[in-house]
Coordinates of C-alpha atoms in Angstrom, one line a residue:
M5 CA 15.3 12.0 9.4
E6 CA 12.8 12.0 12.2
K7 CA 10.1 9.5 12.8
I8 CA 6.6 11.0 12.4
I9 CA 3.6 9.4 14.2
T10 CA 0.0 10.0 13.1
Q11 CA -3.2 8.5 14.5
R12 CA -2.8 5.2 12.5
L13 CA 0.6 5.5 10.9
L14 CA 4.3 5.5 11.6
L15 CA 6.6 7.3 9.1
R16 CA 10.1 6.2 9.6
P17 CA 13.4 5.7 7.7
F18 CA 13.5 2.6 5.5
M19 CA 15.5 -0.4 6.7
K20 CA 17.0 -3.4 4.9
T21 CA 14.3 -5.6 6.4
D22 CA 11.7 -3.7 4.4
L23 CA 12.8 -5.2 1.1
E24 CA 10.2 -8.0 0.7
A25 CA 7.3 -5.9 1.7
M26 CA 8.4 -3.1 -0.5
H27 CA 8.9 -5.4 -3.4
A28 CA 5.4 -6.9 -2.9
Y29 CA 3.7 -3.5 -3.6
C30 CA 6.3 -2.3 -6.2
I31 CA 5.6 -5.2 -8.5
N32 CA 1.9 -4.3 -8.7
P33 CA 1.3 -2.6 -12.1
N34 CA -1.5 -0.4 -10.6
V35 CA 0.9 1.1 -8.0
G36 CA 3.9 2.0 -10.1
S37 CA 2.0 3.2 -13.2
A38 CA -0.1 5.6 -11.1
A39 CA 3.2 7.2 -10.0
G40 CA 4.9 7.1 -13.4
W41 CA 7.4 4.4 -12.8
K42 CA 7.7 1.0 -14.2
P43 CA 6.6 -1.8 -11.9
H44 CA 9.5 -3.7 -10.5
E45 CA 10.3 -6.9 -12.3
T46 CA 12.9 -8.4 -9.9
I47 CA 13.8 -8.1 -6.3
D48 CA 17.0 -6.4 -7.4
D49 CA 14.9 -3.6 -8.8
S50 CA 13.4 -3.1 -5.4
K51 CA 16.8 -3.5 -3.7
R52 CA 18.3 -0.6 -5.7
V53 CA 15.4 1.7 -4.9
L54 CA 15.5 0.7 -1.2
Q55 CA 19.2 1.4 -1.1
A56 CA 18.6 4.9 -2.5
F57 CA 15.9 5.6 0.0
M58 CA 18.2 4.5 2.9
E59 CA 21.1 6.6 1.6
G60 CA 19.0 9.7 1.1
D61 CA 17.0 11.9 3.5
E62 CA 13.8 12.5 1.5
V63 CA 11.7 9.3 1.8
W64 CA 9.9 7.7 4.7
A65 CA 8.5 4.2 5.0
I66 CA 4.8 4.2 5.8
V67 CA 4.0 1.6 8.4
E68 CA 0.5 0.8 9.6
Q69 CA 0.7 1.0 13.4
A70 CA -2.0 -1.6 14.1
S71 CA -0.3 -4.4 12.1
G72 CA 3.3 -3.2 11.8
A73 CA 3.1 -3.7 8.0
L74 CA 5.0 -1.6 5.6
I75 CA 2.3 -0.2 3.3
G76 CA 4.1 2.4 1.2
S77 CA 6.5 5.3 1.0
C78 CA 6.2 9.1 1.1
G79 CA 8.7 11.9 0.7
L80 CA 9.5 15.6 0.5
H81 CA 11.7 15.7 -2.5
H82 CA 13.6 18.5 -4.2
D83 CA 11.2 19.8 -6.9
H84 CA 13.0 19.8 -10.3
K85 CA 10.5 22.3 -11.6
R86 CA 11.3 24.9 -8.9
M87 CA 14.9 25.9 -8.2
H88 CA 14.4 27.2 -4.7
D89 CA 15.9 25.7 -1.5
G90 CA 12.7 26.5 0.5
V91 CA 10.6 24.3 -1.7
R92 CA 10.0 20.6 -1.6
M93 CA 7.7 18.4 -3.6
L94 CA 5.4 15.9 -1.8
G95 CA 5.4 12.4 -3.3
Y96 CA 3.8 9.2 -2.2
V97 CA 3.0 5.6 -3.1
L98 CA 0.6 3.2 -1.3
D99 CA 0.1 -0.5 -1.5
E100 CA -3.1 -1.1 -3.4
A101 CA -4.5 -3.2 -0.6
Y102 CA -4.7 -0.1 1.6
W103 CA -6.3 2.3 -1.0
G104 CA -9.5 4.0 0.0
R105 CA -8.9 4.0 3.8
G106 CA -7.7 7.6 4.2
Y107 CA -4.1 6.6 4.9
M108 CA -2.5 8.7 2.2
T109 CA -4.4 11.8 3.3
E110 CA -3.4 11.2 6.9
C111 CA 0.2 10.7 5.8
A112 CA 0.3 13.7 3.4
K113 CA -1.1 16.0 6.1
A114 CA 1.6 14.9 8.5
L115 CA 4.4 15.5 6.0
I116 CA 3.0 18.9 5.1
S117 CA 3.0 19.9 8.8
Y118 CA 6.5 18.5 9.2
G119 CA 7.8 20.3 6.1
F120 CA 6.5 23.7 7.3
L121 CA 7.0 23.4 11.1
S122 CA 10.2 21.3 11.3
M123 CA 12.0 22.0 8.0
G124 CA 11.0 25.6 7.7
L125 CA 9.9 25.3 4.1
D126 CA 8.3 28.2 2.2
L127 CA 6.2 26.1 -0.2
I128 CA 5.3 22.5 -0.8
S129 CA 4.3 21.4 -4.3
V130 CA 2.6 18.3 -5.5
Y131 CA 1.8 16.9 -8.9
H132 CA -0.5 14.1 -10.3
F133 CA -1.1 12.7 -13.7
S134 CA -4.3 13.9 -15.2
V135 CA -5.8 10.4 -15.1
N136 CA -5.0 9.8 -11.4
N137 CA -8.2 10.8 -9.6
R138 CA -7.3 9.1 -6.4
S139 CA -4.2 11.3 -6.0
R140 CA -6.2 14.4 -7.0
R141 CA -8.6 13.7 -4.1
V142 CA -5.8 13.4 -1.6
I143 CA -4.3 16.6 -2.8
E144 CA -7.6 18.5 -2.5
K145 CA -8.3 17.1 1.0
C146 CA -4.8 18.5 2.1
G147 CA -5.7 22.0 1.0
F148 CA -3.3 22.4 -1.9
R149 CA -4.2 25.2 -4.5
Y150 CA -4.4 24.2 -8.1
E151 CA -1.8 26.1 -10.2
G152 CA -2.4 24.6 -13.7
T153 CA -1.7 21.7 -15.9
L154 CA 1.7 21.2 -17.6
M155 CA 0.7 19.7 -20.9
Q156 CA 2.8 16.7 -22.2
A157 CA 5.0 17.0 -19.2
R158 CA 6.5 13.6 -19.1
K159 CA 7.2 10.5 -21.3
L160 CA 6.6 7.4 -19.2
Y161 CA 8.4 4.1 -19.3
D162 CA 5.8 2.6 -21.6
G163 CA 6.0 5.5 -24.1
R164 CA 2.8 7.3 -23.1
V165 CA 3.1 11.1 -22.9
I166 CA 1.1 12.5 -20.0
D167 CA 0.2 15.8 -18.4
D168 CA 1.2 16.9 -14.9
V169 CA -1.4 18.6 -12.9
C170 CA 0.3 21.1 -10.6
Y171 CA -0.6 22.3 -7.0
S172 CA 1.1 24.0 -4.2
I173 CA 0.6 25.3 -0.7
T174 CA 2.6 28.1 1.0
R175 CA 3.6 28.3 4.6
E176 CA 1.3 31.2 5.1
E177 CA -1.7 29.3 3.7
F178 CA -0.8 26.3 5.9
L179 CA -0.5 28.5 9.0
R180 CA -3.8 30.3 8.2
R181 CA -5.6 26.9 8.0
Q182 CA -4.0 25.8 11.2
Q183 CA -5.4 28.9 13.0
V184 CA -8.9 28.4 11.6
S185 CA -9.0 24.7 12.6
Q186 CA -8.0 25.5 16.2

């Protein structure tokens, strides 16, 4: 897993020393519930997730360059809705203290570029819950195309059943946008 540097962020592999900072944002009920997972209750919850991130090759730590603070995670995951090796699903979580600053859009654009240019992907998908307008705005700013809404797609940890709003971008769409912006 390569490090990725943007204007304000460093995307890097997770390390054991990230545990306390990760736990601090994972216990926030506004963070976990927006992504569909139960907020962490104990440091051991965060330790298990951190260990999985360190053992895998799909998730980067998001670090604010100016402060050196760990502020979230992002990844290019296998998409369980699409059984194709050339497809990955963009996922992300950001500490609530950093919402509204454009960090997630900056991060997502860097991962999209990495996915197509370094990993050779054919398509990147992304999903958000119908109630998550912040995520919808990030997705739209990154140039994803709306595919549809998968009704009653997931039952959450608290028993709510929620829709998945589905988007994608192909390599060709990405490259076309790159040419236009140059």
